[in-house]
Amino acid sequence: MNRSLVCVVFTMSAGLWSLAVAWAHSGAMGVVKERMDAMTEISRNVKTVGRMLKEEIPYDGEAVAKAGTVVADHAGEAMTRLFPEGSLQSPTEASPAIWKQWNDFSQLAERLRVSALKLGDGARSGADRKTIMSSFAEMAGTCKSCHEVFRVEK
Ligand code: HEC
């Protein structure tokens, strides 16, 4: 191949490459998207309960029970299976530490599941405000504990 042709081919492939990168950045795909969606749904439910406990909206035990179930359904193994080893495709905020400390990571996902179930059960059985508050705090604490170590916010 003559030199200028090599040059053209090179420039073209570089162009395609940057196009591919730009595309990846425009939105998450595959398992990264799946777990971002799951986290967003978790977050929406937790926020609603938080607003009830802050008395910004009326307390609704049934809705809290439901929120607990939704969060629990996305936690534990349902959460960890969305983190296959090395799935760090852009624009992920997952830290590579997840796979170095897999036990800690999966324990936190399980703690989220157990605490969300506890919150849901409490709400379902009409537990008092203090009990609901403490279950909620326990659940929200797992978000923070996990994000501190395993999420790199961008
Ligand atoms: C076991 C660890 C773990 C637990 C527990 C956890 N998260 Fe996350 N969360 C992550 C990781 C890792 C990411 C980054 C995922 C990615 O970008 O690929 C994340 C991302 C998020 C995001 C950003 C989603 C997006 O669209 O980019 C939100 C919101 C979120 N989590 C909310 C929560 C809330 C609320 C809780 C608790 C009720 C929670 N998470 C519990 C690990 C966890």
mmCIF file of C-alpha atoms and ligand atoms in Angstrom:
data_model
loop_
_atom_site.group_PDB
_atom_site.id
_atom_site.type_symbol
_atom_site.label_atom_id
_atom_site.label_comp_id
_atom_site.label_asym_id
_atom_site.label_seq_id
_atom_site.Cartn_x
_atom_site.Cartn_y
_atom_site.Cartn_z
ATOM 1 C CA MET A 1 0.000 0.000 0.000
ATOM 2 C CA ASN A 2 1.331 3.415 -0.756
ATOM 3 C CA ARG A 3 1.820 5.858 1.986
ATOM 4 C CA SER A 4 -1.064 8.193 1.325
ATOM 5 C CA LEU A 5 -3.488 5.297 1.075
ATOM 6 C CA VAL A 6 -2.360 3.965 4.460
ATOM 7 C CA CYS A 7 -2.870 7.425 5.756
ATOM 8 C CA VAL A 8 -6.437 7.621 4.402
ATOM 9 C CA VAL A 9 -7.350 4.201 5.817
ATOM 10 C CA PHE A 10 -5.934 5.163 9.170
ATOM 11 C CA THR A 11 -7.824 8.432 9.278
ATOM 12 C CA MET A 12 -11.041 6.706 8.321
ATOM 13 C CA SER A 13 -10.775 4.062 11.000
ATOM 14 C CA ALA A 14 -9.905 6.684 13.592
ATOM 15 C CA GLY A 15 -13.031 8.551 12.543
ATOM 16 C CA LEU A 16 -15.168 5.449 12.930
ATOM 17 C CA TRP A 17 -13.615 4.761 16.288
ATOM 18 C CA SER A 18 -14.441 8.180 17.669
ATOM 19 C CA LEU A 19 -17.961 7.791 16.313
ATOM 20 C CA ALA A 20 -18.308 4.517 18.222
ATOM 21 C CA VAL A 21 -17.012 6.136 21.410
ATOM 22 C CA ALA A 22 -19.401 9.065 21.040
ATOM 23 C CA TRP A 23 -22.275 6.647 20.587
ATOM 24 C CA ALA A 24 -21.376 4.697 23.724
ATOM 25 C CA HIS A 25 -21.226 7.905 25.720
ATOM 26 C CA SER A 26 -24.649 9.011 24.580
ATOM 27 C CA GLY A 27 -26.332 6.270 26.580
ATOM 28 C CA ALA A 28 -25.668 3.163 28.585
ATOM 29 C CA MET A 29 -26.332 -0.183 26.966
ATOM 30 C CA GLY A 30 -26.757 -3.791 27.997
ATOM 31 C CA VAL A 31 -26.166 -4.762 31.578
ATOM 32 C CA VAL A 32 -24.899 -1.304 32.538
ATOM 33 C CA LYS A 33 -28.188 0.196 31.417
ATOM 34 C CA GLU A 34 -30.139 -2.547 33.177
ATOM 35 C CA ARG A 35 -28.482 -1.872 36.510
ATOM 36 C CA MET A 36 -28.755 1.895 36.143
ATOM 37 C CA ASP A 37 -32.484 1.466 35.503
ATOM 38 C CA ALA A 38 -32.799 -0.829 38.521
ATOM 39 C CA MET A 39 -30.929 1.664 40.735
ATOM 40 C CA THR A 40 -33.155 4.463 39.458
ATOM 41 C CA GLU A 41 -36.280 2.514 40.343
ATOM 42 C CA ILE A 42 -34.869 1.718 43.781
ATOM 43 C CA SER A 43 -34.093 5.376 44.246
ATOM 44 C CA ARG A 44 -37.551 6.519 43.211
ATOM 45 C CA ASN A 45 -39.150 4.230 45.781
ATOM 46 C CA VAL A 46 -36.759 5.204 48.554
ATOM 47 C CA LYS A 47 -37.325 8.892 47.863
ATOM 48 C CA THR A 48 -41.109 8.525 48.085
ATOM 49 C CA VAL A 49 -40.831 6.827 51.479
ATOM 50 C CA GLY A 50 -38.310 9.458 52.581
ATOM 51 C CA ARG A 51 -40.758 12.215 51.705
ATOM 52 C CA MET A 52 -43.482 10.510 53.744
ATOM 53 C CA LEU A 53 -41.212 10.225 56.751
ATOM 54 C CA LYS A 54 -40.293 13.885 56.424
ATOM 55 C CA GLU A 55 -44.018 14.583 56.275
ATOM 56 C CA GLU A 56 -43.797 16.257 52.891
ATOM 57 C CA ILE A 57 -46.522 13.913 51.680
ATOM 58 C CA PRO A 58 -49.013 11.913 53.783
ATOM 59 C CA TYR A 59 -47.842 8.611 55.240
ATOM 60 C CA ASP A 60 -49.283 5.625 53.412
ATOM 61 C CA GLY A 61 -48.410 2.291 55.000
ATOM 62 C CA GLU A 62 -49.489 0.322 51.978
ATOM 63 C CA ALA A 63 -47.252 2.360 49.678
ATOM 64 C CA VAL A 64 -44.295 1.893 52.067
ATOM 65 C CA ALA A 65 -44.930 -1.851 52.123
ATOM 66 C CA LYS A 66 -44.953 -1.886 48.335
ATOM 67 C CA ALA A 67 -41.789 0.218 48.110
ATOM 68 C CA GLY A 68 -40.015 -2.204 50.455
ATOM 69 C CA THR A 69 -40.953 -5.103 48.182
ATOM 70 C CA VAL A 70 -39.810 -3.303 45.025
ATOM 71 C CA VAL A 71 -36.440 -2.449 46.550
ATOM 72 C CA ALA A 72 -35.995 -5.968 47.936
ATOM 73 C CA ASP A 73 -36.798 -7.435 44.515
ATOM 74 C CA HIS A 74 -33.954 -5.408 42.987
ATOM 75 C CA ALA A 75 -31.484 -6.199 45.783
ATOM 76 C CA GLY A 76 -29.505 -9.309 46.758
ATOM 77 C CA GLU A 77 -28.795 -11.630 43.860
ATOM 78 C CA ALA A 78 -31.058 -9.659 41.524
ATOM 79 C CA MET A 79 -28.575 -6.835 41.984
ATOM 80 C CA THR A 80 -25.303 -8.742 41.953
ATOM 81 C CA ARG A 81 -26.162 -10.636 38.769
ATOM 82 C CA LEU A 82 -26.233 -7.259 36.980
ATOM 83 C CA PHE A 83 -22.534 -6.880 37.759
ATOM 84 C CA PRO A 84 -20.789 -9.552 35.657
ATOM 85 C CA GLU A 85 -17.035 -9.461 36.127
ATOM 86 C CA GLY A 86 -15.358 -6.570 34.363
ATOM 87 C CA SER A 87 -18.553 -4.898 33.105
ATOM 88 C CA LEU A 88 -17.122 -1.415 33.104
ATOM 89 C CA GLN A 89 -18.442 -0.147 29.773
ATOM 90 C CA SER A 90 -18.877 3.600 29.573
ATOM 91 C CA PRO A 91 -20.701 5.489 31.026
ATOM 92 C CA THR A 92 -20.657 3.201 34.064
ATOM 93 C CA GLU A 93 -19.926 4.514 37.524
ATOM 94 C CA ALA A 94 -19.110 1.066 38.841
ATOM 95 C CA SER A 95 -15.724 0.712 40.493
ATOM 96 C CA PRO A 96 -13.348 -2.136 39.580
ATOM 97 C CA ALA A 97 -13.154 -2.715 43.358
ATOM 98 C CA ILE A 98 -16.466 -4.611 43.025
ATOM 99 C CA TRP A 99 -14.687 -7.670 41.655
ATOM 100 C CA LYS A 100 -11.740 -7.401 44.040
ATOM 101 C CA GLN A 101 -14.064 -7.303 47.052
ATOM 102 C CA TRP A 102 -16.939 -9.336 45.697
ATOM 103 C CA ASN A 103 -17.876 -10.718 49.153
ATOM 104 C CA ASP A 104 -18.282 -7.250 50.635
ATOM 105 C CA PHE A 105 -20.188 -6.101 47.591
ATOM 106 C CA SER A 106 -22.634 -9.003 47.626
ATOM 107 C CA GLN A 107 -23.096 -8.734 51.388
ATOM 108 C CA LEU A 108 -24.146 -5.107 50.974
ATOM 109 C CA ALA A 109 -26.598 -6.078 48.233
ATOM 110 C CA GLU A 110 -28.025 -8.727 50.570
ATOM 111 C CA ARG A 111 -28.188 -6.252 53.454
ATOM 112 C CA LEU A 112 -30.229 -3.981 51.234
ATOM 113 C CA ARG A 113 -32.601 -6.852 50.489
ATOM 114 C CA VAL A 114 -33.059 -7.831 54.142
ATOM 115 C CA SER A 115 -33.516 -4.246 55.347
ATOM 116 C CA ALA A 116 -36.008 -3.432 52.572
ATOM 117 C CA LEU A 117 -38.042 -6.533 53.484
ATOM 118 C CA LYS A 118 -37.969 -5.462 57.119
ATOM 119 C CA LEU A 119 -39.233 -2.004 56.218
ATOM 120 C CA GLY A 120 -41.995 -3.511 54.069
ATOM 121 C CA ASP A 121 -43.044 -6.005 56.750
ATOM 122 C CA GLY A 122 -43.079 -3.265 59.375
ATOM 123 C CA ALA A 123 -45.304 -1.067 57.247
ATOM 124 C CA ARG A 124 -47.589 -3.979 56.434
ATOM 125 C CA SER A 125 -48.090 -4.848 60.096
ATOM 126 C CA GLY A 126 -48.687 -1.220 61.083
ATOM 127 C CA ALA A 127 -45.457 -0.709 63.026
ATOM 128 C CA ASP A 128 -45.054 2.650 64.776
ATOM 129 C CA ARG A 129 -43.263 5.595 63.258
ATOM 130 C CA LYS A 130 -40.105 5.037 65.270
ATOM 131 C CA THR A 131 -39.741 1.455 64.019
ATOM 132 C CA ILE A 132 -40.418 2.490 60.417
ATOM 133 C CA MET A 133 -37.901 5.313 60.730
ATOM 134 C CA SER A 134 -35.195 3.033 62.023
ATOM 135 C CA SER A 135 -35.791 0.400 59.310
ATOM 136 C CA PHE A 136 -35.712 3.136 56.710
ATOM 137 C CA ALA A 137 -32.424 4.480 58.073
ATOM 138 C CA GLU A 138 -30.947 0.998 58.063
ATOM 139 C CA MET A 139 -31.957 0.504 54.443
ATOM 140 C CA ALA A 140 -30.733 3.910 53.289
ATOM 141 C CA GLY A 141 -27.463 3.260 55.121
ATOM 142 C CA THR A 142 -26.696 0.343 52.812
ATOM 143 C CA CYS A 143 -26.964 2.610 49.737
ATOM 144 C CA LYS A 144 -24.378 4.920 51.198
ATOM 145 C CA SER A 145 -22.065 2.153 52.415
ATOM 146 C CA CYS A 146 -22.018 0.557 48.995
ATOM 147 C CA HIS A 147 -21.726 3.758 46.957
ATOM 148 C CA GLU A 148 -18.847 5.024 49.100
ATOM 149 C CA VAL A 149 -16.691 2.079 48.127
ATOM 150 C CA PHE A 150 -18.100 0.694 44.901
ATOM 151 C CA ARG A 151 -19.474 3.637 42.934
ATOM 152 C CA VAL A 152 -17.313 6.287 41.338
ATOM 153 C CA GLU A 153 -19.643 9.221 40.774
ATOM 154 C CA LYS A 154 -18.959 11.129 37.594
HETATM 155 C C1 HEC B 1 -24.230 -3.408 46.744
HETATM 156 C C2 HEC B 1 -23.942 -2.073 46.302
HETATM 157 C C3 HEC B 1 -25.033 -1.057 46.123
HETATM 158 C C4 HEC B 1 -26.141 -0.844 46.908
HETATM 159 C C5 HEC B 1 -26.551 -1.579 48.180
HETATM 160 C C6 HEC B 1 -26.845 0.258 46.316
HETATM 161 N N1 HEC B 1 -26.196 0.702 45.190
HETATM 162 FE FE1 HEC B 1 -26.802 2.225 43.959
HETATM 163 N N2 HEC B 1 -25.192 1.886 42.764
HETATM 164 C C7 HEC B 1 -24.202 0.947 42.983
HETATM 165 C C8 HEC B 1 -23.239 0.991 41.899
HETATM 166 C C9 HEC B 1 -21.991 0.132 41.768
HETATM 167 C C10 HEC B 1 -23.692 1.981 41.011
HETATM 168 C C11 HEC B 1 -23.067 2.377 39.661
HETATM 169 C C12 HEC B 1 -23.636 1.458 38.583
HETATM 170 C C13 HEC B 1 -23.137 1.793 37.180
HETATM 171 O O1 HEC B 1 -23.037 2.990 36.855
HETATM 172 O O2 HEC B 1 -22.842 0.855 36.419
HETATM 173 C C14 HEC B 1 -24.920 2.532 41.590
HETATM 174 C C15 HEC B 1 -25.684 3.545 41.001
HETATM 175 C C16 HEC B 1 -26.797 4.127 41.578
HETATM 176 C C17 HEC B 1 -27.545 5.220 40.991
HETATM 177 C C18 HEC B 1 -27.251 5.907 39.661
HETATM 178 C C19 HEC B 1 -28.005 5.218 38.534
HETATM 179 C C20 HEC B 1 -27.734 5.833 37.168
HETATM 180 O O3 HEC B 1 -28.690 5.985 36.374
HETATM 181 O O4 HEC B 1 -26.574 6.129 36.862
HETATM 182 C C21 HEC B 1 -28.557 5.532 41.866
HETATM 183 C C22 HEC B 1 -29.618 6.612 41.716
HETATM 184 C C23 HEC B 1 -28.450 4.604 42.983
HETATM 185 N N3 HEC B 1 -27.374 3.758 42.771
HETATM 186 C C24 HEC B 1 -29.314 4.589 44.071
HETATM 187 C C25 HEC B 1 -29.248 3.642 45.114
HETATM 188 C C26 HEC B 1 -30.109 3.670 46.274
HETATM 189 C C27 HEC B 1 -31.171 4.721 46.570
HETATM 190 C C28 HEC B 1 -29.732 2.593 47.038
HETATM 191 C C29 HEC B 1 -30.278 2.139 48.362
HETATM 192 C C30 HEC B 1 -31.693 2.039 48.578
HETATM 193 C C31 HEC B 1 -28.644 1.927 46.354
HETATM 194 N N4 HEC B 1 -28.373 2.595 45.194
HETATM 195 C C32 HEC B 1 -28.008 0.789 46.838
HETATM 196 C C33 HEC B 1 -24.112 0.082 44.050
HETATM 197 C C34 HEC B 1 -25.069 -0.072 45.048
#
